[in-house]
Coordinates of C-alpha atoms in Angstrom, one line a residue:
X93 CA 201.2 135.8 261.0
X94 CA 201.1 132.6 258.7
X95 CA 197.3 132.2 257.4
X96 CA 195.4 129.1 258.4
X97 CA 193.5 127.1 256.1
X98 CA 190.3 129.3 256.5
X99 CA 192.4 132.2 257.1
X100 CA 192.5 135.6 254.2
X101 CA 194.7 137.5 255.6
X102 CA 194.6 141.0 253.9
X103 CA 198.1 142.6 253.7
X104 CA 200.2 144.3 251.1
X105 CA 200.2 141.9 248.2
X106 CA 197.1 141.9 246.1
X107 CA 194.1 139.6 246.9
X108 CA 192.9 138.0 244.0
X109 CA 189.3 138.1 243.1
X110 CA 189.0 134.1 243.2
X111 CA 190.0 134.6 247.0
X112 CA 187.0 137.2 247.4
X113 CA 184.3 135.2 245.8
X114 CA 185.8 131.8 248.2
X115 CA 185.2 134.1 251.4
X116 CA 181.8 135.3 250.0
X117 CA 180.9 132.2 250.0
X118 CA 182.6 130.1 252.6
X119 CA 181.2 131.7 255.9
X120 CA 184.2 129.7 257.7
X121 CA 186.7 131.9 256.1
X122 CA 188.3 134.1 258.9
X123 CA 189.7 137.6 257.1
X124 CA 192.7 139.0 259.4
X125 CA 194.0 143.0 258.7
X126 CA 198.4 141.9 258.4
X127 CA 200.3 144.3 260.8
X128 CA 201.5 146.2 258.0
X129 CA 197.8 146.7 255.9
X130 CA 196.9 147.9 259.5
X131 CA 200.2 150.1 259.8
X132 CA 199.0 151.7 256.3
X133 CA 195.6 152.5 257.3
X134 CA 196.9 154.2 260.0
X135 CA 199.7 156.0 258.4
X136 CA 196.8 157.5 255.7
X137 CA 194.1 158.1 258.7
X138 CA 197.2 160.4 259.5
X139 CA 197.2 162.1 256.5
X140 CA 193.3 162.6 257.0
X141 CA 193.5 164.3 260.3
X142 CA 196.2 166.6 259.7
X143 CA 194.3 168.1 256.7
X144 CA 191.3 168.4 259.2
X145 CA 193.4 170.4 261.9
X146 CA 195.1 172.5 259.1
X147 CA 191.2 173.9 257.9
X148 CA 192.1 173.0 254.5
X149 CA 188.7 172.6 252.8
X150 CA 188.3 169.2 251.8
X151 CA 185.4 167.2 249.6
X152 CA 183.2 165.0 252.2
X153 CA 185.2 166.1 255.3
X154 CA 184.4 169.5 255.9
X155 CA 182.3 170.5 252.9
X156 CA 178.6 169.0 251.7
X157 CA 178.9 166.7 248.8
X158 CA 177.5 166.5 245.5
X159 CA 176.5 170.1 244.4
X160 CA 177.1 171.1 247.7
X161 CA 180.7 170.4 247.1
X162 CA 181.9 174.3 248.0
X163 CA 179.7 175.0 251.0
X164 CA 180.9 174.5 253.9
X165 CA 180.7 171.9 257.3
X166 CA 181.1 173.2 260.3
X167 CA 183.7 171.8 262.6
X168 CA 181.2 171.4 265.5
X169 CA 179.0 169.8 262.9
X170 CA 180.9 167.4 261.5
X171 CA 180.5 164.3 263.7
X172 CA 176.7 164.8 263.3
X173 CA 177.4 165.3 259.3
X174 CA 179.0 161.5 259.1
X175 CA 175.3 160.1 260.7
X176 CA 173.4 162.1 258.0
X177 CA 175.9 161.1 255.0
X178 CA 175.1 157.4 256.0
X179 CA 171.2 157.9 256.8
X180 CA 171.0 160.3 253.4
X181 CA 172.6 157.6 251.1
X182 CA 170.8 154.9 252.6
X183 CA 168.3 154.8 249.6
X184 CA 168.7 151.7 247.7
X185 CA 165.3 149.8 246.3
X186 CA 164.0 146.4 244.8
X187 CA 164.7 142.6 246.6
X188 CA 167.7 142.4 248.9
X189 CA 171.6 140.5 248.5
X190 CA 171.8 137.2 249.4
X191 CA 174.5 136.7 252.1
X192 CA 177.1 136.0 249.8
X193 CA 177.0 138.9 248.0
X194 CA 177.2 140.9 251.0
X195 CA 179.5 139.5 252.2
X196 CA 181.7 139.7 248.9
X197 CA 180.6 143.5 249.0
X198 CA 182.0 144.0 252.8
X199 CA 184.9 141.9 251.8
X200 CA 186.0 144.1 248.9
X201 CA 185.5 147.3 251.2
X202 CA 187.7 146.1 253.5
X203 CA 190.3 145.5 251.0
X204 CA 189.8 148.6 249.7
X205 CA 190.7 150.2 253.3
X206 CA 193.8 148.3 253.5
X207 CA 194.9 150.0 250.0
X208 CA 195.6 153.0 252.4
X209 CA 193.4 155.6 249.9
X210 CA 190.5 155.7 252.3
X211 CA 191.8 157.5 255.7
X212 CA 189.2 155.3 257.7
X213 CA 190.9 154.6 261.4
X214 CA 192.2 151.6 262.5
X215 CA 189.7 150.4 264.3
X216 CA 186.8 150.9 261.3
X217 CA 188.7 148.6 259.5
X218 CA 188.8 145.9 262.2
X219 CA 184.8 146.4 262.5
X220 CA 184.4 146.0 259.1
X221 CA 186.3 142.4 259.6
X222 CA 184.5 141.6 262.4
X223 CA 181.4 141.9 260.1
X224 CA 182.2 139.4 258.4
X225 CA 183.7 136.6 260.4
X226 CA 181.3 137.4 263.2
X227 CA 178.4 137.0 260.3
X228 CA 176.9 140.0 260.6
X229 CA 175.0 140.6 257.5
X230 CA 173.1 143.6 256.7
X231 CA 170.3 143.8 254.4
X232 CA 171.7 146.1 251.7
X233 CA 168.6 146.6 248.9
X234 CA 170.3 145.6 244.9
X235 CA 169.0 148.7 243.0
X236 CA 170.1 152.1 243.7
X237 CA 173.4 152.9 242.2
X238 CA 174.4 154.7 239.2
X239 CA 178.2 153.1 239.1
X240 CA 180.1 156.5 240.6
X241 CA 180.5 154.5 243.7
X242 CA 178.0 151.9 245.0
X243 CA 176.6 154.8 246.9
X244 CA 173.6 153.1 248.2
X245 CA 174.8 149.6 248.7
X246 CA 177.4 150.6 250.7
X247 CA 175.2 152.8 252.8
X248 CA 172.9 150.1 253.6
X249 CA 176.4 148.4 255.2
X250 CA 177.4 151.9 257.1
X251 CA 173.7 151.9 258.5
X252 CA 174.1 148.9 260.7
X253 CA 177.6 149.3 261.3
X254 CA 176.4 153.0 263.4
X255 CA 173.5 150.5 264.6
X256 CA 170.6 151.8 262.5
X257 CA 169.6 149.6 259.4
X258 CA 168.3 146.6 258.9
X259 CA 170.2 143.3 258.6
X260 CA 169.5 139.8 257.6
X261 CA 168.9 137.2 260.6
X262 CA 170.3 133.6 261.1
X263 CA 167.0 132.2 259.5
X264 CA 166.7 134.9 256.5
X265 CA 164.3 137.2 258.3
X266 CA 164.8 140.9 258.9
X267 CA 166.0 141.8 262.1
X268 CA 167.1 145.9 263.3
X269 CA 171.0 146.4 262.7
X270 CA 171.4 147.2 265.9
X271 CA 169.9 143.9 267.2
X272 CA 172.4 142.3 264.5
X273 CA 175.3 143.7 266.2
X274 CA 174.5 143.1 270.1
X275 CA 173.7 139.3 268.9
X276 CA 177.7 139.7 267.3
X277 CA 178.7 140.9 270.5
X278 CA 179.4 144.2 269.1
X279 CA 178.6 147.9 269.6
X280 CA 178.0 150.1 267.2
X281 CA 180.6 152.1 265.5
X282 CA 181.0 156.1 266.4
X283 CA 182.2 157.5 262.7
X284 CA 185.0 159.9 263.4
X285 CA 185.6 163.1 260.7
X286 CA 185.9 161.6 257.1
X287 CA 184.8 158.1 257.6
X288 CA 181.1 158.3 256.8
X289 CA 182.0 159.1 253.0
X290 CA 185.1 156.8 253.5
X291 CA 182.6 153.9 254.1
X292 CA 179.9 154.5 251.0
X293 CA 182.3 155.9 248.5
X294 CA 183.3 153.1 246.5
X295 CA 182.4 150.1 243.6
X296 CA 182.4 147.4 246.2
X297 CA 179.1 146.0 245.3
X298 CA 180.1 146.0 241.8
X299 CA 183.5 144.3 242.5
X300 CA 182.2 141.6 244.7
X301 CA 178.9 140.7 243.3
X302 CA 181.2 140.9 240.0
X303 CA 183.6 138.2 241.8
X304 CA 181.0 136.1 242.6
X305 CA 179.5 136.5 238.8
X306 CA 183.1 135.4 237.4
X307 CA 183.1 132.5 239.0
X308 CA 179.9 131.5 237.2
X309 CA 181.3 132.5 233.9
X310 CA 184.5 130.0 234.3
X311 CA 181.4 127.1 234.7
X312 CA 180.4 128.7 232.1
X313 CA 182.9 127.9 229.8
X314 CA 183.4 124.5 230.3
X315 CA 179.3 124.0 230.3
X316 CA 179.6 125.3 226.9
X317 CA 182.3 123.0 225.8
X318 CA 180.5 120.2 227.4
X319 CA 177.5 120.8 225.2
X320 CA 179.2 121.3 222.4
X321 CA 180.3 117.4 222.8
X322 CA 176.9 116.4 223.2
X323 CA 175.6 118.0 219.8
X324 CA 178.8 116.7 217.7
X325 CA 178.1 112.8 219.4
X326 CA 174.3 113.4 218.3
X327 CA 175.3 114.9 214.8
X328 CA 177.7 112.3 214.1
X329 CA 174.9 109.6 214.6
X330 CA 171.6 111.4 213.0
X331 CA 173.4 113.2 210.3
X332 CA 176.7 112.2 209.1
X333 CA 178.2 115.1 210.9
X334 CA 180.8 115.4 214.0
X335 CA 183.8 116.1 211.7
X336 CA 186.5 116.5 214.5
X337 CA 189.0 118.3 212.1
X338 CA 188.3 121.6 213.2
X339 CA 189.3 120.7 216.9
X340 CA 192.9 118.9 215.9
X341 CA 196.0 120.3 217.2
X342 CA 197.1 121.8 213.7
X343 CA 194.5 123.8 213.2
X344 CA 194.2 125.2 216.7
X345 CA 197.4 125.9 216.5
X346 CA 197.4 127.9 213.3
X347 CA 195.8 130.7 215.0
X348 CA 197.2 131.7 218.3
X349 CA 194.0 132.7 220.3
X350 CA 195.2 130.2 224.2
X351 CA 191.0 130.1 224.7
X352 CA 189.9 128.8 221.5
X353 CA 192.6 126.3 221.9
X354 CA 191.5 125.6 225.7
X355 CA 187.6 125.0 224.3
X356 CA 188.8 122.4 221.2
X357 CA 191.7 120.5 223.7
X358 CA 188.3 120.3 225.6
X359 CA 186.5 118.8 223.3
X360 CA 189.0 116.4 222.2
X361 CA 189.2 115.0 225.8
X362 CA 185.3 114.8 226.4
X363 CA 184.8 112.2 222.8
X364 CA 188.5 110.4 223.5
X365 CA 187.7 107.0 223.5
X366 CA 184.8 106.9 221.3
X367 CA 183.5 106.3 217.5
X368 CA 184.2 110.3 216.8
X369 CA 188.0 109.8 216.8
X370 CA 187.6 106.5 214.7
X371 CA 188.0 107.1 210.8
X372 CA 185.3 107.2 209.5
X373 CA 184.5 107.6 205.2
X374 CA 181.2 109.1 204.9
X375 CA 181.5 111.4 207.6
X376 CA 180.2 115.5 206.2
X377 CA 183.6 117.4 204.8
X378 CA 182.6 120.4 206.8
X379 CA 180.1 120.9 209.8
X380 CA 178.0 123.7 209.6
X381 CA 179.9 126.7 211.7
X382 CA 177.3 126.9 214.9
X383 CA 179.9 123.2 214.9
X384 CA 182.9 123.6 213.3
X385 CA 183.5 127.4 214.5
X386 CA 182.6 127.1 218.2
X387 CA 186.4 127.0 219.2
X388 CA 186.6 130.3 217.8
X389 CA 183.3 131.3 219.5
X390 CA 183.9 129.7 223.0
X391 CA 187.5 130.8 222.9
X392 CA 186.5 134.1 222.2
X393 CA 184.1 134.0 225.5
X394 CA 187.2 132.7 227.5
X395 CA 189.2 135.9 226.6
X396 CA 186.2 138.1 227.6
X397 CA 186.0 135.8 230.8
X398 CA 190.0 136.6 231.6
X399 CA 189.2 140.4 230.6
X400 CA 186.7 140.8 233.5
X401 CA 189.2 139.2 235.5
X402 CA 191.6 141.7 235.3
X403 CA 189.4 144.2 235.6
X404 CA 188.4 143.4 238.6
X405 CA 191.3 142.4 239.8
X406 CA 192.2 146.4 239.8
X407 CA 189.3 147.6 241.1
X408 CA 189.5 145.4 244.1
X409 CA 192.9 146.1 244.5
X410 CA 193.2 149.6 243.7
X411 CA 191.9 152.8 245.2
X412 CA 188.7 153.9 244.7
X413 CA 188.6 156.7 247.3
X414 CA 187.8 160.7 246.7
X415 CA 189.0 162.2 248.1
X416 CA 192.1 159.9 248.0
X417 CA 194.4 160.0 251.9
X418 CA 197.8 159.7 249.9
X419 CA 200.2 159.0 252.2
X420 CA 203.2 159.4 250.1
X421 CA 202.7 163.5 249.9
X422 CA 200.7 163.8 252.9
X423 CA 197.8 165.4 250.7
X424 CA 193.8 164.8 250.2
X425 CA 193.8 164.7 246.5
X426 CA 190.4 164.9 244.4
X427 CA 189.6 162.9 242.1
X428 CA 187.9 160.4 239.7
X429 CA 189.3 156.9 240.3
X430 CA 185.6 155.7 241.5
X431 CA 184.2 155.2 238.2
X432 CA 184.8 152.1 237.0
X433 CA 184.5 152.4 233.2
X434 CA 187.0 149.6 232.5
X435 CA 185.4 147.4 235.0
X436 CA 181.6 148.7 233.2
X437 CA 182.7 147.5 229.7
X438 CA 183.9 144.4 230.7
X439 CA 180.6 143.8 232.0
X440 CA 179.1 145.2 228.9
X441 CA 181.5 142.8 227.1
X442 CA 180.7 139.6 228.7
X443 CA 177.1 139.9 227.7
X444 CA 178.0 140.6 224.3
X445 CA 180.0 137.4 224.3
X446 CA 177.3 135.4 226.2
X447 CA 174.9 136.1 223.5
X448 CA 177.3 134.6 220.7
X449 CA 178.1 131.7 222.3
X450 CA 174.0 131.4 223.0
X451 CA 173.5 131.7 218.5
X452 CA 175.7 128.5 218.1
X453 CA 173.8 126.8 220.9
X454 CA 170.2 127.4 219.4
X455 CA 171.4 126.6 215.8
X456 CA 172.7 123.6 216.6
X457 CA 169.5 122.7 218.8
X458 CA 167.6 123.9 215.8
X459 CA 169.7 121.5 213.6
X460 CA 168.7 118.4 216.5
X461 CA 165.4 118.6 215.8
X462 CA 164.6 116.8 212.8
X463 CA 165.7 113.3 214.3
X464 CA 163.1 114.2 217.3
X465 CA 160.2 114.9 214.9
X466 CA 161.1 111.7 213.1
X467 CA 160.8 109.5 216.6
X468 CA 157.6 110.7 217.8
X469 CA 156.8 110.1 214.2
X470 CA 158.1 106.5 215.1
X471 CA 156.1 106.5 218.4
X472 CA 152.9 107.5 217.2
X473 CA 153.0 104.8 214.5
X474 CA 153.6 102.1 217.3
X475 CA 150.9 103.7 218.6
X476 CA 148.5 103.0 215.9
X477 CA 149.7 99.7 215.6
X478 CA 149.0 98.6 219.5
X479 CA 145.7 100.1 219.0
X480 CA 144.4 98.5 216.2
X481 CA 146.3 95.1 217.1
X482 CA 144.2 95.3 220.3
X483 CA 141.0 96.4 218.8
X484 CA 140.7 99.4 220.4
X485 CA 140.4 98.1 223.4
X486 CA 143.4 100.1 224.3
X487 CA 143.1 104.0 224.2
X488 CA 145.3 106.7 222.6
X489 CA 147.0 108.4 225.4
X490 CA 147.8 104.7 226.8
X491 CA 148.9 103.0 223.9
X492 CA 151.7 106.2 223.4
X493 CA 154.5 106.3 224.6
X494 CA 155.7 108.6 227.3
X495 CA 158.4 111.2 226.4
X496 CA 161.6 112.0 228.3
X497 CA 161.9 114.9 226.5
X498 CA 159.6 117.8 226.3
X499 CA 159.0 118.3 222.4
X500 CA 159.0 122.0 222.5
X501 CA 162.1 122.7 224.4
X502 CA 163.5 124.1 221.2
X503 CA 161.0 127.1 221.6
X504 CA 162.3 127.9 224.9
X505 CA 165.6 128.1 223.6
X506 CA 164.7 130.4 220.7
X507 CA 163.0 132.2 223.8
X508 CA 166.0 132.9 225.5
X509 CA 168.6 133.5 222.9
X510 CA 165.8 136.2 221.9
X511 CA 166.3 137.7 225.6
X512 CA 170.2 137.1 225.5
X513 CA 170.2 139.5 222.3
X514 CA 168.2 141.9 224.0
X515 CA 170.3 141.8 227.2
X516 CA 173.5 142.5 225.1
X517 CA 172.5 145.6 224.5
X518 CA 174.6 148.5 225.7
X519 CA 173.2 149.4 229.2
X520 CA 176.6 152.0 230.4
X521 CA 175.3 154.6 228.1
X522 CA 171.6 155.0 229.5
X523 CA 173.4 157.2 232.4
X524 CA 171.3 160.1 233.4
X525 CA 173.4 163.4 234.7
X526 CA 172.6 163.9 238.6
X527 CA 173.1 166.4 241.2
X528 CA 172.3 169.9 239.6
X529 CA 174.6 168.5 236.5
X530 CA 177.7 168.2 239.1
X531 CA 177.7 164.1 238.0
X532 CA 177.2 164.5 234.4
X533 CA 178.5 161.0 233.5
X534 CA 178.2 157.2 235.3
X535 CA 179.3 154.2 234.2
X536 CA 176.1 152.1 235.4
X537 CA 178.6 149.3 235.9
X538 CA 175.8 147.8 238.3
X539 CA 173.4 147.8 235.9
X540 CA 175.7 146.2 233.3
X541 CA 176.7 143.5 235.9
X542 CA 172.4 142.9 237.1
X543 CA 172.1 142.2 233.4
X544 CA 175.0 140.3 233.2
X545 CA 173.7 138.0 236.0
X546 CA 170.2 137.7 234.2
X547 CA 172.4 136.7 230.6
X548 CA 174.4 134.2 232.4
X549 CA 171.0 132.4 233.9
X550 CA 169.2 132.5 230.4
X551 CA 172.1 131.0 228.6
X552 CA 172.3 128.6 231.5
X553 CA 169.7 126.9 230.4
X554 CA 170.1 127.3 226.8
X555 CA 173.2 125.4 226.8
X556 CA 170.8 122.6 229.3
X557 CA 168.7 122.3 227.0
X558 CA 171.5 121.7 224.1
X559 CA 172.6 118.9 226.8
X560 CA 169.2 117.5 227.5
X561 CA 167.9 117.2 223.1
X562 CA 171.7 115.6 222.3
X563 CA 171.5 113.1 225.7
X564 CA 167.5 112.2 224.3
X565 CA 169.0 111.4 220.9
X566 CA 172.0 109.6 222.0
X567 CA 169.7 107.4 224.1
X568 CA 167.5 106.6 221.9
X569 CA 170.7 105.4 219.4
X570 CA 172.0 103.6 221.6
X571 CA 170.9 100.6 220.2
X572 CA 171.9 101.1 217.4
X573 CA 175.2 101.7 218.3
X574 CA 175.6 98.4 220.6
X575 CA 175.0 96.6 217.2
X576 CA 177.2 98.7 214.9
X577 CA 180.2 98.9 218.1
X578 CA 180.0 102.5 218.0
X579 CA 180.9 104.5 221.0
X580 CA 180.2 107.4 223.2
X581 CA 183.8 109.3 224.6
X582 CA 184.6 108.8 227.9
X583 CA 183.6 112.5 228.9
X584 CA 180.2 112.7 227.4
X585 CA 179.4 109.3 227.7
X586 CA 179.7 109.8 231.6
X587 CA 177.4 113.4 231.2
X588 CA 174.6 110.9 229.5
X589 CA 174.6 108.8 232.3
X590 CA 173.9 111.7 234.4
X591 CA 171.1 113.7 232.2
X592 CA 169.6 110.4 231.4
X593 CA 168.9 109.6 235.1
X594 CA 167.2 112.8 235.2
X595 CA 165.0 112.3 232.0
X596 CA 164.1 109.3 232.8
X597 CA 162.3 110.2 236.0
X598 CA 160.5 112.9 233.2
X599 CA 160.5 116.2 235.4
X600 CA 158.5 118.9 234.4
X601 CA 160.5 121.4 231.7
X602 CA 160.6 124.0 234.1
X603 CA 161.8 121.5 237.0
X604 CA 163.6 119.6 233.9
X605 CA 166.0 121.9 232.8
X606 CA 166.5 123.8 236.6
X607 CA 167.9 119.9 237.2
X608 CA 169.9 119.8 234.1
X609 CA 171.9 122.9 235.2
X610 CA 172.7 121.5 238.7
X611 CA 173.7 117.8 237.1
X612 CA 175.7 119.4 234.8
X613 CA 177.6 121.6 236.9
X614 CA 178.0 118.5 239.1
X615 CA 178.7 116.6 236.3
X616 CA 181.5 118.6 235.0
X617 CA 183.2 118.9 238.8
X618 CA 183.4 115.3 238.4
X619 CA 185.6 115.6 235.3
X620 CA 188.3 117.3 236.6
X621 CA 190.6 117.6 233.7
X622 CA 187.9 116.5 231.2
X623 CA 186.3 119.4 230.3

């Protein structure tokens, strides 16, 4: 079939994670199984039930799991075994997913199915779509796994697809699974031998949430570029600095590192068309390097970015399944493939990188706050003077003027830089060894992706409130530079006009810099190719 324009149809060919996190998101997306994905399932549900007629002992289908691995199912048993697999795993704790995450999480299980690893039937698969494009949304708790398969996550899904659980209704509220799926217009699913470990055995809460996560670290990058901009406009007019040398063409390419030259060709088009690019004599020789090294820095965070990528581009796309229904020998194979080490580090890495980039944000907010201290220095005097030219007759708090910019936003920033450090600490190797020391090594690639998401909202707002202190000082030179004919570049100057709006309706700091984030992602939409 050819896929409409809210069509994913899951075949053969890979789905990109991009593709995932667009679904998770946009609940109009319609996700079709391809004939062949479909023929594939079937061919390795196959494989599944032959090993089941033949008695062959096989993990999950016939035997216990965990440390139970060697004792054995019996046959007449085993249909009830698939309701107490789901019910046993169904464990998770702490505040539930938002609907986009569990829908990413669905989505990526699905995909996984259509790899043809799983040996789920046919018709499994097509519930598990019907989840999602009939927007049926379980409420699947965010703590619980250990990152050797998303046990508990996924249970939480299997739950309400049997008709037990819990699931989220159309107004947020809690409703009973089974109420979820007669409001669908579906029944609940009858697990057949296999499928119950089929359904929870996998990293899909790791590779969705970890889609959706991506996409925030692309914003990311080009917030990070954007606030760079600002500080080198405010530099250039408070302290000589805003040497542009480090971000030329010759130099990027003397060095061949494609994000480091992405972040300074960035740069370059945010200040075209200003006073940066003119010559200019008494400009600094150097900037100091939280300035003249952030290419380097920022570049480095894009090739982290494009790491995760990949990684998660095989995870989604590969099979995560033990046992693994491999069609091409006709075997149940045991084995390892759902640990996601390579998807753990990358997590582990991105946090790491995070936290640099967050250092040259705080120095150079650090380096910003002299010419603040010297205009409420300015403001206070004026102050004084009203005051004493009326007599007194005026008090102190009226005859100040009101700030736009909270004075102590720098502390904040130091605030979560400290908490950025601390959160790029390695969290993988805290594992503990589970299950009478049968699992005696996890990834905790959830954990490393929870903190991940916490990193990614501190330096959020680090890099706003860069953007905010360099917008306050550029307004207030703006005088200045309508006498002198100096000029803002055509990318930041358009960002000013956006965070000035917002300072000058003076928001609380907390409301301030929540603002900042949403204008500047906004902001930087808007510039398309600028940034």
């Amino acid at each position: 079939m050819t896929p409409g324009p809210h069509t994913l149809l899951v075949g053969r060919a890979d789905v990109h994670v991009r593709q995932v996190a667009q679904a998770a998101v946009d609940r109009s997306v319609r996700v079709v199984l391809s004939g062949e994905s479909l023929e594939l399932i079937g061919r390795s549900r196959d494989v599944l039930e032959r090993a089941a007629a033949s008695g062959e002992r096989v993990y999950g289908l016939n035997t216990l799991l965990g440390s139970g691995r060697d004792t054995a199912v019996e046959e007449e048993s085993i249909l009830a075994f698939q309701v107490q697999v789901v019910r046993y795993h169904h464990s998770g704790v702490g505040e539930f997913l938002d609907r986009a995450n569990v829908r990413a999480l669905i989505l990526a299980r699905l995909i996984g199915f259509s790899r043809g690893g799983s040996g789920v039937r046919q018709e499994t698969a097509r519930f598990y779509a019907e989840l999602l494009n009939r927007d049926v949304v379980p409420a699947v708790p965010r703590e619980g796994s250990v990152g050797s398969s998303d046990l508990t996550q996924l249970a939480a899904v299997a739950a309400v697809a049997i008709g037990e659980g819990q699931a989220l209704g159309a107004n947020g509220a809690l409703i009973p699974g089974a109420q979820a799926l007669a409001d669908a217009g579906l029944e609940p699913l009858q697990l057949g031998p296999g499928e119950a470990l089929a359904l929870v055995s996998a990293n899909a809460y790791s590779i969705g949430t970890g889609t959706l996560t991506l996409g925030r670290l692309h914003r990311f990058a080009d917030l990070a570029d954007v606030a760079l901009s600002l500080s080198l406009e405010a530099t250039a007019r408070y302290d000589g600095g805003g040497n542009l040398s480090p971000f030329s063409p010759v130099i990027q390419a003397a060095k061949a590192v494609d994000g480091q030259r992405a972040s300074a060709a960035a740069v370059r088009r945010l200040v075209s068309g200003g006073w940066l690019e003119d010559v200019r004599p008494e400009v600094s020789v150097q900037d100091p390097l939280s300035f003249r090294a952030a290419p380097q820095t920022h570049g480095a965070f894009r090739a982290v970015a494009e790491q995760l990528e990949a990684a998660l581009d095989v995870e989604l796309n590969g099979c995560g399944d033990n046992p693994l229904s491999d069609v091409e020998s006709g075997r149940m194979l045991s084995g390892g493939n759902f640990q996601p080490m390579q998807l753990a580090l990358a997590f582990e890495a991105a946090r790491l990188a995070l936290a640099h980039v967050g250092i040259s944000s705080e120095r150079r907010i650090a380096k910003l706050y002299p010419p603040q201290r010297a205009i409420r220095a300015r403001h206070l005097e004026q102050a004084r003077t009203k005051q004493t030219r009326d007599s007194g007759r005026t008090g102190g708090a009226e005859a100040l003027a009101s700030e736009e910019l909270p004075g102590l936003l720098w502390y904040s920033a130091a605030s979560l830089l400290a908490e950025l450090k601390i959160m790029a600490a390695p969290a993988t190797l805290g594992a503990p060894t589970l299950s009478a020391d049968v699992e005696d090594h996890s990834t905790l690639a959830p954990l490393a992706l929870q903190q991940l998401e916490r990193s990614v909202d501190a330096a959020e707002k680090l890099l706003a409130i860069e953007s905010l202190t360099a917008t306050y000082l550029l307004q207030e030179a703006a005088p200045e530079d309508e006498a002198l004919g100096r000029r803002l570049g055509k990318g930041t100057g358009a960002v000013v006009g956006h965070l000035g709006t917002l300072l000058a309706e003076r928001p609380t700091a907390p409301a301030l810099v929540e603002d900042a984030r949403r204008v500047l992602n906004t902001a930087i939409e808007g510039l398309g190719g600028e940034a």
